[in-house]
Structure formats: structure tokens, C-alpha cells
């Protein structure tokens, strides 16, 4: 495991080449095609969920369940960004989700992380394996967010309860509060129950934020980061982020996102793990915390 407690992409905040509008990152200011307005954020309830078949997925010493969803149930629904064979979003179990669960388990075993009694938010949850892991480890509240309400209804909720049903004989999860929220990152804070709205003198917010494969789009990185700052409890909150170093063809990646964080100066970043198994581009798990 590699660590880098003082990640710094730029030599100095006074470097004129790094200054400009907003955060001053040229690649973040590049124009992109206009997207249709997102659907309004909503809470999705467990009673709205459909049933699914599941497969077992082994992650190190952990066995969880992964839902199988018929794409015909989801594709083509209104306000969806899912495109068959092009972008399957939360319907796909991305490598980063597995990397994140492995990293969380290692952090827990080494005493660097405890979910007991914590309030957890998983952003871009999809199958929600990291959030499910947090639930099984004793989190007090877990809130799941995805852009698509249909992903929550058809996959996230049934997959969560399939895992809890499988584990309840050995793990007590009956007291955990779980809720589900659909919406775009620039708006979903309006309905999330625990936000600090950037007021760092208050204890409101989530103790731990989890996210995997959420930073592939440069155009969405700023709204994601602003949401994190609205939601992360001060001063001891932590974000665990799994992502590829570069997302070729779409421009995002950990380097772009971390450079934005560095320039903002609010959060510090620490490399938790790096995966170079040859199956894809280099993948990383980072911890973000207040400076």
C-alpha cells in the first residue's frame, strides 16, 4: 500500500499560469455540449423497488451479492442518461466499487476506519457495494444517491436488501437508517437530510462519504466537489474515492479532480491504494479530509 499525505500537483499557488476564472483550470473551463436540464431531485422509497436475481461476488475475504437487472426494465425511461451499449451507468458493477470495498476493509482491519455509529453517504451508488459494506459494519445511517431514480428502484434498493437478508443471521443491521435519493449533484443537496451547507462551525453533515467511478466527466467534477463540501461533517469527516488515474476518451480522472481540490485548499488528499493489475488503466483509492 502506498501513501502520499502531501499530494501536490502544482509547485505554488502563486503560479500565474494556474490562475484564471473560477478554479483556474483550463481543462475544467473547456466548453462541452449543452445537456438537457436534469430531473428534479426526489427521494425514492423502498416500497417502489422491484425484485432482482443476484450473483455472489467475492472481494478478498468478503462475499457480497450483485444484482442482475434486465436492461429492458430501465433503458428508455424518461430523464435517464443510460444508453444501451454506450453508457450503462449504475447498472454496471464498476471495478472501482470493488477496489473501494477492498480498501475500506483494509482500513478497518488496520484501525484507520470505523463505521460504527457513523452517518454515511454513497454518491453515484449503483450496486451500492461500498455502502452495503458500511451498513454491515455498523453504520448508524446510510443514504444512497444516484442520478437515476430507476437505478435506485431496479438495482440499488433490491440489491441492498438482498445483501442484508443474506447477512442478518450474523450481523445486526436492524437499527441502521437507510434512505435513497435521486438527482443531479448540483441539486440533490436540496433534499439530502444531512448537509452542513458549507458552514464549517457546525457538526451537521455526513461522517463518511463513499464514491466510486464518479469523476470520469470533467464537466461534472466541480458540482460533485461542491456537493462533497456541503455534505461532509467538519472537522473529522472523510471521503473515500475510488477512480482511475485517467479516463481516456472522456478527459476525467484522479489527477484532474485532485488538482481542483488542491487549488481550493479546503481538503487534503492521501493515497490509500493503487491497483495496477493490468486489467485496465491504473486505478486508485484516495482519502480526502479537512486540512
mmCIF file of C-alpha atoms in Angstrom:
data_model
loop_
_atom_site.group_PDB
_atom_site.id
_atom_site.type_symbol
_atom_site.label_atom_id
_atom_site.label_comp_id
_atom_site.label_asym_id
_atom_site.label_seq_id
_atom_site.Cartn_x
_atom_site.Cartn_y
_atom_site.Cartn_z
ATOM 1 C CA UNK A 1 0.000 0.000 0.000
ATOM 2 C CA UNK A 2 1.356 3.382 -0.952
ATOM 3 C CA UNK A 3 0.644 6.630 0.865
ATOM 4 C CA UNK A 4 1.051 10.247 -0.128
ATOM 5 C CA UNK A 5 -0.115 12.536 2.665
ATOM 6 C CA UNK A 6 1.026 15.708 0.924
ATOM 7 C CA UNK A 7 -0.177 15.362 -2.642
ATOM 8 C CA UNK A 8 0.736 18.480 -4.638
ATOM 9 C CA UNK A 9 0.308 18.773 -8.372
ATOM 10 C CA UNK A 10 1.317 22.434 -8.648
ATOM 11 C CA UNK A 11 4.532 23.935 -7.193
ATOM 12 C CA UNK A 12 2.945 27.127 -5.889
ATOM 13 C CA UNK A 13 -0.474 28.720 -5.521
ATOM 14 C CA UNK A 14 1.122 31.957 -6.781
ATOM 15 C CA UNK A 15 1.995 30.479 -10.154
ATOM 16 C CA UNK A 16 0.310 32.851 -12.623
ATOM 17 C CA UNK A 17 -0.150 30.078 -15.146
ATOM 18 C CA UNK A 18 -2.586 28.400 -12.770
ATOM 19 C CA UNK A 19 -4.795 31.433 -12.292
ATOM 20 C CA UNK A 20 -7.920 32.322 -14.202
ATOM 21 C CA UNK A 21 -11.656 32.219 -13.879
ATOM 22 C CA UNK A 22 -13.229 30.048 -11.194
ATOM 23 C CA UNK A 23 -10.699 27.485 -10.045
ATOM 24 C CA UNK A 24 -8.421 28.453 -12.899
ATOM 25 C CA UNK A 25 -8.129 25.042 -14.523
ATOM 26 C CA UNK A 26 -8.163 25.295 -18.288
ATOM 27 C CA UNK A 27 -9.400 21.782 -18.803
ATOM 28 C CA UNK A 28 -12.355 22.446 -16.496
ATOM 29 C CA UNK A 29 -13.267 25.595 -18.414
ATOM 30 C CA UNK A 30 -13.378 23.872 -21.811
ATOM 31 C CA UNK A 31 -16.808 24.192 -23.417
ATOM 32 C CA UNK A 32 -18.842 20.999 -23.696
ATOM 33 C CA UNK A 33 -22.142 20.366 -25.479
ATOM 34 C CA UNK A 34 -25.135 21.630 -23.522
ATOM 35 C CA UNK A 35 -27.117 18.917 -21.740
ATOM 36 C CA UNK A 36 -30.869 18.902 -21.166
ATOM 37 C CA UNK A 37 -31.945 20.060 -17.709
ATOM 38 C CA UNK A 38 -31.802 17.271 -15.127
ATOM 39 C CA UNK A 39 -34.952 15.925 -13.495
ATOM 40 C CA UNK A 40 -35.725 17.449 -10.082
ATOM 41 C CA UNK A 41 -34.194 15.600 -7.118
ATOM 42 C CA UNK A 42 -36.523 13.166 -5.373
ATOM 43 C CA UNK A 43 -36.458 10.653 -2.569
ATOM 44 C CA UNK A 44 -37.065 7.070 -3.690
ATOM 45 C CA UNK A 45 -38.736 4.729 -1.204
ATOM 46 C CA UNK A 46 -38.109 1.059 -0.554
ATOM 47 C CA UNK A 47 -41.715 0.257 -1.432
ATOM 48 C CA UNK A 48 -41.025 1.335 -5.027
ATOM 49 C CA UNK A 49 -38.303 -1.286 -5.569
ATOM 50 C CA UNK A 50 -38.565 -4.224 -7.939
ATOM 51 C CA UNK A 51 -37.215 -7.725 -7.390
ATOM 52 C CA UNK A 52 -33.953 -8.935 -8.931
ATOM 53 C CA UNK A 53 -31.809 -12.016 -9.309
ATOM 54 C CA UNK A 54 -28.399 -11.887 -7.638
ATOM 55 C CA UNK A 55 -24.958 -13.384 -8.064
ATOM 56 C CA UNK A 56 -22.239 -13.731 -5.454
ATOM 57 C CA UNK A 57 -19.145 -11.594 -5.822
ATOM 58 C CA UNK A 58 -16.036 -12.316 -3.742
ATOM 59 C CA UNK A 59 -13.942 -9.312 -2.738
ATOM 60 C CA UNK A 60 -10.903 -10.535 -0.852
ATOM 61 C CA UNK A 61 -12.308 -12.297 2.214
ATOM 62 C CA UNK A 62 -15.733 -10.687 1.766
ATOM 63 C CA UNK A 63 -18.673 -12.144 -0.143
ATOM 64 C CA UNK A 64 -21.436 -9.797 -1.227
ATOM 65 C CA UNK A 65 -24.339 -10.086 -3.658
ATOM 66 C CA UNK A 66 -24.509 -8.320 -7.018
ATOM 67 C CA UNK A 67 -27.886 -7.763 -8.627
ATOM 68 C CA UNK A 68 -28.704 -8.705 -12.206
ATOM 69 C CA UNK A 69 -31.130 -6.305 -13.862
ATOM 70 C CA UNK A 70 -32.949 -6.704 -17.142
ATOM 71 C CA UNK A 71 -31.946 -3.652 -19.155
ATOM 72 C CA UNK A 72 -35.391 -3.644 -20.768
ATOM 73 C CA UNK A 73 -36.788 -2.570 -17.383
ATOM 74 C CA UNK A 74 -34.595 0.510 -17.235
ATOM 75 C CA UNK A 75 -33.459 1.782 -20.635
ATOM 76 C CA UNK A 76 -35.731 4.224 -22.357
ATOM 77 C CA UNK A 77 -37.383 5.541 -19.217
ATOM 78 C CA UNK A 78 -37.846 9.332 -19.021
ATOM 79 C CA UNK A 79 -34.970 11.503 -17.722
ATOM 80 C CA UNK A 80 -32.464 8.649 -17.891
ATOM 81 C CA UNK A 81 -28.863 9.151 -19.014
ATOM 82 C CA UNK A 82 -28.448 5.420 -19.686
ATOM 83 C CA UNK A 83 -27.679 4.333 -23.232
ATOM 84 C CA UNK A 84 -27.535 0.596 -24.102
ATOM 85 C CA UNK A 85 -24.034 -0.479 -25.109
ATOM 86 C CA UNK A 86 -22.687 3.055 -24.626
ATOM 87 C CA UNK A 87 -23.239 4.164 -21.048
ATOM 88 C CA UNK A 88 -24.866 1.788 -18.584
ATOM 89 C CA UNK A 89 -24.094 3.878 -15.501
ATOM 90 C CA UNK A 90 -25.173 2.369 -12.230
ATOM 91 C CA UNK A 91 -26.373 -0.838 -13.883
ATOM 92 C CA UNK A 92 -22.774 -1.933 -14.320
ATOM 93 C CA UNK A 93 -20.608 -3.105 -11.438
ATOM 94 C CA UNK A 94 -17.540 -0.954 -11.992
ATOM 95 C CA UNK A 95 -14.039 -2.026 -10.928
ATOM 96 C CA UNK A 96 -13.749 0.978 -8.667
ATOM 97 C CA UNK A 97 -16.576 -0.278 -6.434
ATOM 98 C CA UNK A 98 -14.671 -3.493 -5.772
ATOM 99 C CA UNK A 99 -11.419 -1.567 -5.234
ATOM 100 C CA UNK A 100 -13.195 0.675 -2.728
ATOM 101 C CA UNK A 101 -14.639 -2.220 -0.713
ATOM 102 C CA UNK A 102 -11.162 -3.797 -0.549
ATOM 103 C CA UNK A 103 -9.656 -0.502 0.628
ATOM 104 C CA UNK A 104 -12.379 0.029 3.241
ATOM 105 C CA UNK A 105 -11.827 -3.469 4.615
ATOM 106 C CA UNK A 106 -8.084 -2.885 4.842
ATOM 107 C CA UNK A 107 -8.572 0.488 6.531
ATOM 108 C CA UNK A 108 -10.977 -1.128 9.007
ATOM 109 C CA UNK A 109 -8.638 -4.007 9.817
ATOM 110 C CA UNK A 110 -5.703 -1.653 10.426
ATOM 111 C CA UNK A 111 -7.747 0.574 12.734
ATOM 112 C CA UNK A 112 -7.766 3.578 10.406
ATOM 113 C CA UNK A 113 -11.519 3.483 9.834
ATOM 114 C CA UNK A 114 -14.622 2.574 11.806
ATOM 115 C CA UNK A 115 -18.190 2.731 10.524
ATOM 116 C CA UNK A 116 -19.768 2.048 13.909
ATOM 117 C CA UNK A 117 -22.288 4.776 14.698
ATOM 118 C CA UNK A 118 -21.311 6.824 11.634
ATOM 119 C CA UNK A 119 -23.520 8.660 9.132
ATOM 120 C CA UNK A 120 -22.563 7.598 5.611
ATOM 121 C CA UNK A 121 -23.425 8.907 2.136
ATOM 122 C CA UNK A 122 -22.634 6.951 -1.037
ATOM 123 C CA UNK A 123 -22.645 9.100 -4.176
ATOM 124 C CA UNK A 124 -23.285 7.562 -7.607
ATOM 125 C CA UNK A 125 -24.099 4.333 -5.812
ATOM 126 C CA UNK A 126 -25.366 1.913 -8.500
ATOM 127 C CA UNK A 127 -24.965 -1.565 -6.985
ATOM 128 C CA UNK A 128 -24.016 0.193 -3.722
ATOM 129 C CA UNK A 129 -21.474 -2.390 -2.578
ATOM 130 C CA UNK A 130 -19.366 0.146 -0.606
ATOM 131 C CA UNK A 131 -22.482 1.449 1.170
ATOM 132 C CA UNK A 132 -23.659 -2.104 1.824
ATOM 133 C CA UNK A 133 -20.254 -2.862 3.363
ATOM 134 C CA UNK A 134 -20.630 0.204 5.615
ATOM 135 C CA UNK A 135 -24.084 -0.969 6.652
ATOM 136 C CA UNK A 136 -22.780 -4.405 7.576
ATOM 137 C CA UNK A 137 -20.016 -2.751 9.611
ATOM 138 C CA UNK A 138 -22.434 -0.939 11.888
ATOM 139 C CA UNK A 139 -23.086 2.470 10.340
ATOM 140 C CA UNK A 140 -25.887 4.373 12.085
ATOM 141 C CA UNK A 141 -27.313 5.850 8.864
ATOM 142 C CA UNK A 142 -26.569 5.248 5.195
ATOM 143 C CA UNK A 143 -28.013 7.394 2.423
ATOM 144 C CA UNK A 144 -27.595 6.313 -1.193
ATOM 145 C CA UNK A 145 -27.577 8.734 -4.139
ATOM 146 C CA UNK A 146 -27.730 8.069 -7.853
ATOM 147 C CA UNK A 147 -28.629 10.320 -10.782
ATOM 148 C CA UNK A 148 -31.239 7.854 -11.967
ATOM 149 C CA UNK A 149 -34.272 7.050 -9.836
ATOM 150 C CA UNK A 150 -34.802 3.908 -11.910
ATOM 151 C CA UNK A 151 -31.356 2.615 -10.943
ATOM 152 C CA UNK A 152 -32.297 3.010 -7.285
ATOM 153 C CA UNK A 153 -35.644 1.262 -7.792
ATOM 154 C CA UNK A 154 -34.448 -1.554 -10.059
ATOM 155 C CA UNK A 155 -30.994 -2.212 -8.615
ATOM 156 C CA UNK A 156 -29.765 -0.344 -5.536
ATOM 157 C CA UNK A 157 -32.672 -0.981 -3.177
ATOM 158 C CA UNK A 158 -33.268 -4.652 -4.030
ATOM 159 C CA UNK A 159 -29.528 -5.336 -4.023
ATOM 160 C CA UNK A 160 -29.134 -3.731 -0.590
ATOM 161 C CA UNK A 161 -31.939 -5.765 0.938
ATOM 162 C CA UNK A 162 -30.752 -8.973 -0.703
ATOM 163 C CA UNK A 163 -27.372 -8.482 0.984
ATOM 164 C CA UNK A 164 -28.909 -7.568 4.334
ATOM 165 C CA UNK A 165 -31.202 -10.588 4.201
ATOM 166 C CA UNK A 166 -28.177 -12.779 3.497
ATOM 167 C CA UNK A 167 -26.191 -11.350 6.415
ATOM 168 C CA UNK A 168 -28.767 -10.642 9.125
ATOM 169 C CA UNK A 169 -28.182 -14.009 10.781
ATOM 170 C CA UNK A 170 -24.652 -12.923 11.719
ATOM 171 C CA UNK A 171 -24.787 -9.110 11.605
ATOM 172 C CA UNK A 172 -27.205 -6.765 13.334
ATOM 173 C CA UNK A 173 -28.398 -4.164 10.842
ATOM 174 C CA UNK A 174 -31.957 -3.586 12.013
ATOM 175 C CA UNK A 175 -31.139 -0.224 13.589
ATOM 176 C CA UNK A 176 -29.436 1.228 10.503
ATOM 177 C CA UNK A 177 -31.360 4.013 8.785
ATOM 178 C CA UNK A 178 -31.252 3.668 5.001
ATOM 179 C CA UNK A 179 -32.690 6.184 2.528
ATOM 180 C CA UNK A 180 -32.374 6.714 -1.205
ATOM 181 C CA UNK A 181 -32.148 9.927 -3.225
ATOM 182 C CA UNK A 182 -32.106 10.547 -6.971
ATOM 183 C CA UNK A 183 -30.839 13.729 -8.525
ATOM 184 C CA UNK A 184 -28.024 15.647 -10.139
ATOM 185 C CA UNK A 185 -25.082 16.626 -7.931
ATOM 186 C CA UNK A 186 -25.724 20.360 -8.264
ATOM 187 C CA UNK A 187 -29.264 19.976 -6.895
ATOM 188 C CA UNK A 188 -29.565 16.847 -4.753
ATOM 189 C CA UNK A 189 -28.305 18.641 -1.622
ATOM 190 C CA UNK A 190 -31.750 20.287 -1.512
ATOM 191 C CA UNK A 191 -33.293 17.025 -0.301
ATOM 192 C CA UNK A 192 -30.422 15.267 1.487
ATOM 193 C CA UNK A 193 -31.218 15.164 5.224
ATOM 194 C CA UNK A 194 -27.669 15.820 6.442
ATOM 195 C CA UNK A 195 -25.955 18.841 4.934
ATOM 196 C CA UNK A 196 -23.766 21.490 6.534
ATOM 197 C CA UNK A 197 -24.166 23.845 3.579
ATOM 198 C CA UNK A 198 -20.535 24.858 3.897
ATOM 199 C CA UNK A 199 -20.878 26.098 7.481
ATOM 200 C CA UNK A 200 -17.723 24.595 8.967
ATOM 201 C CA UNK A 201 -18.583 25.690 12.512
ATOM 202 C CA UNK A 202 -21.381 23.115 12.715
ATOM 203 C CA UNK A 203 -21.394 19.367 13.255
ATOM 204 C CA UNK A 204 -24.103 18.667 10.690
ATOM 205 C CA UNK A 205 -23.250 16.520 7.705
ATOM 206 C CA UNK A 206 -22.040 13.015 6.909
ATOM 207 C CA UNK A 207 -19.115 11.459 8.747
ATOM 208 C CA UNK A 208 -18.052 9.396 5.720
ATOM 209 C CA UNK A 209 -18.737 9.893 2.019
ATOM 210 C CA UNK A 210 -18.084 6.997 -0.370
ATOM 211 C CA UNK A 211 -17.856 7.208 -4.153
ATOM 212 C CA UNK A 212 -16.506 5.010 -6.929
ATOM 213 C CA UNK A 213 -16.033 5.868 -10.607
ATOM 214 C CA UNK A 214 -17.730 9.261 -10.211
ATOM 215 C CA UNK A 215 -15.085 11.618 -11.648
ATOM 216 C CA UNK A 216 -14.829 10.462 -15.268
ATOM 217 C CA UNK A 217 -16.640 13.565 -16.563
ATOM 218 C CA UNK A 218 -14.703 16.824 -16.300
ATOM 219 C CA UNK A 219 -17.894 18.866 -16.653
ATOM 220 C CA UNK A 220 -19.402 17.234 -13.543
ATOM 221 C CA UNK A 221 -16.354 17.402 -11.275
ATOM 222 C CA UNK A 222 -16.972 20.862 -9.876
ATOM 223 C CA UNK A 223 -20.593 20.187 -8.893
ATOM 224 C CA UNK A 224 -19.523 16.881 -7.308
ATOM 225 C CA UNK A 225 -16.836 18.640 -5.279
ATOM 226 C CA UNK A 226 -19.214 21.376 -4.153
ATOM 227 C CA UNK A 227 -21.698 18.705 -3.039
ATOM 228 C CA UNK A 228 -18.973 16.999 -1.008
ATOM 229 C CA UNK A 229 -18.175 20.236 0.801
ATOM 230 C CA UNK A 230 -21.869 20.799 1.523
ATOM 231 C CA UNK A 231 -22.256 17.320 2.983
ATOM 232 C CA UNK A 232 -19.011 16.444 4.793
ATOM 233 C CA UNK A 233 -19.088 16.980 8.543
ATOM 234 C CA UNK A 234 -16.417 19.313 9.937
ATOM 235 C CA UNK A 235 -13.717 18.805 11.097
ATOM 236 C CA UNK A 236 -13.423 14.996 11.188
ATOM 237 C CA UNK A 237 -15.335 13.920 8.075
ATOM 238 C CA UNK A 238 -13.629 11.776 5.440
ATOM 239 C CA UNK A 239 -14.240 10.932 1.791
ATOM 240 C CA UNK A 240 -13.109 7.624 0.276
ATOM 241 C CA UNK A 241 -12.920 7.867 -3.509
ATOM 242 C CA UNK A 242 -12.081 5.085 -5.982
ATOM 243 C CA UNK A 243 -11.336 6.056 -9.577
ATOM 244 C CA UNK A 244 -9.000 5.579 -12.496
ATOM 245 C CA UNK A 245 -5.955 7.792 -12.794
ATOM 246 C CA UNK A 246 -7.119 8.753 -16.292
ATOM 247 C CA UNK A 247 -10.363 8.111 -18.139
ATOM 248 C CA UNK A 248 -9.156 8.067 -21.698
ATOM 249 C CA UNK A 249 -11.629 9.456 -24.202
ATOM 250 C CA UNK A 250 -13.666 11.449 -21.661
ATOM 251 C CA UNK A 251 -10.928 13.502 -20.013
ATOM 252 C CA UNK A 252 -11.557 12.952 -16.310
ATOM 253 C CA UNK A 253 -9.537 11.105 -13.701
ATOM 254 C CA UNK A 254 -7.959 11.436 -10.284
ATOM 255 C CA UNK A 255 -5.306 13.903 -11.428
ATOM 256 C CA UNK A 256 -7.817 16.479 -12.664
ATOM 257 C CA UNK A 257 -10.015 16.083 -9.601
ATOM 258 C CA UNK A 258 -7.171 16.247 -7.093
ATOM 259 C CA UNK A 259 -5.712 19.336 -8.753
ATOM 260 C CA UNK A 260 -9.050 21.084 -8.304
ATOM 261 C CA UNK A 261 -9.128 20.099 -4.635
ATOM 262 C CA UNK A 262 -5.556 21.268 -4.127
ATOM 263 C CA UNK A 263 -6.252 24.681 -5.612
ATOM 264 C CA UNK A 264 -9.357 25.115 -3.459
ATOM 265 C CA UNK A 265 -7.283 24.482 -0.342
ATOM 266 C CA UNK A 266 -10.043 23.056 1.872
ATOM 267 C CA UNK A 267 -9.370 19.298 1.733
ATOM 268 C CA UNK A 268 -6.156 17.290 1.868
ATOM 269 C CA UNK A 269 -5.700 14.058 -0.106
ATOM 270 C CA UNK A 270 -3.987 10.814 0.875
ATOM 271 C CA UNK A 271 -3.407 7.850 -1.422
ATOM 272 C CA UNK A 272 -4.835 4.725 0.210
ATOM 273 C CA UNK A 273 -4.162 2.151 -2.508
ATOM 274 C CA UNK A 274 -3.136 1.772 -6.132
ATOM 275 C CA UNK A 275 -4.221 -1.077 -8.407
ATOM 276 C CA UNK A 276 -2.051 -1.997 -11.398
ATOM 277 C CA UNK A 277 -3.341 -5.464 -12.234
ATOM 278 C CA UNK A 278 -3.182 -4.967 -15.996
ATOM 279 C CA UNK A 279 -6.919 -5.389 -16.447
ATOM 280 C CA UNK A 280 -7.419 -1.655 -17.034
ATOM 281 C CA UNK A 281 -5.835 1.749 -16.618
ATOM 282 C CA UNK A 282 -4.197 2.400 -13.231
ATOM 283 C CA UNK A 283 -6.873 2.593 -10.530
ATOM 284 C CA UNK A 284 -6.565 4.384 -7.198
ATOM 285 C CA UNK A 285 -8.361 4.850 -3.896
ATOM 286 C CA UNK A 286 -7.918 8.216 -2.177
ATOM 287 C CA UNK A 287 -8.953 9.570 1.216
ATOM 288 C CA UNK A 288 -9.974 13.220 1.395
ATOM 289 C CA UNK A 289 -10.170 15.042 4.726
ATOM 290 C CA UNK A 290 -10.168 18.581 6.063
ATOM 291 C CA UNK A 291 -6.777 20.280 6.393
#
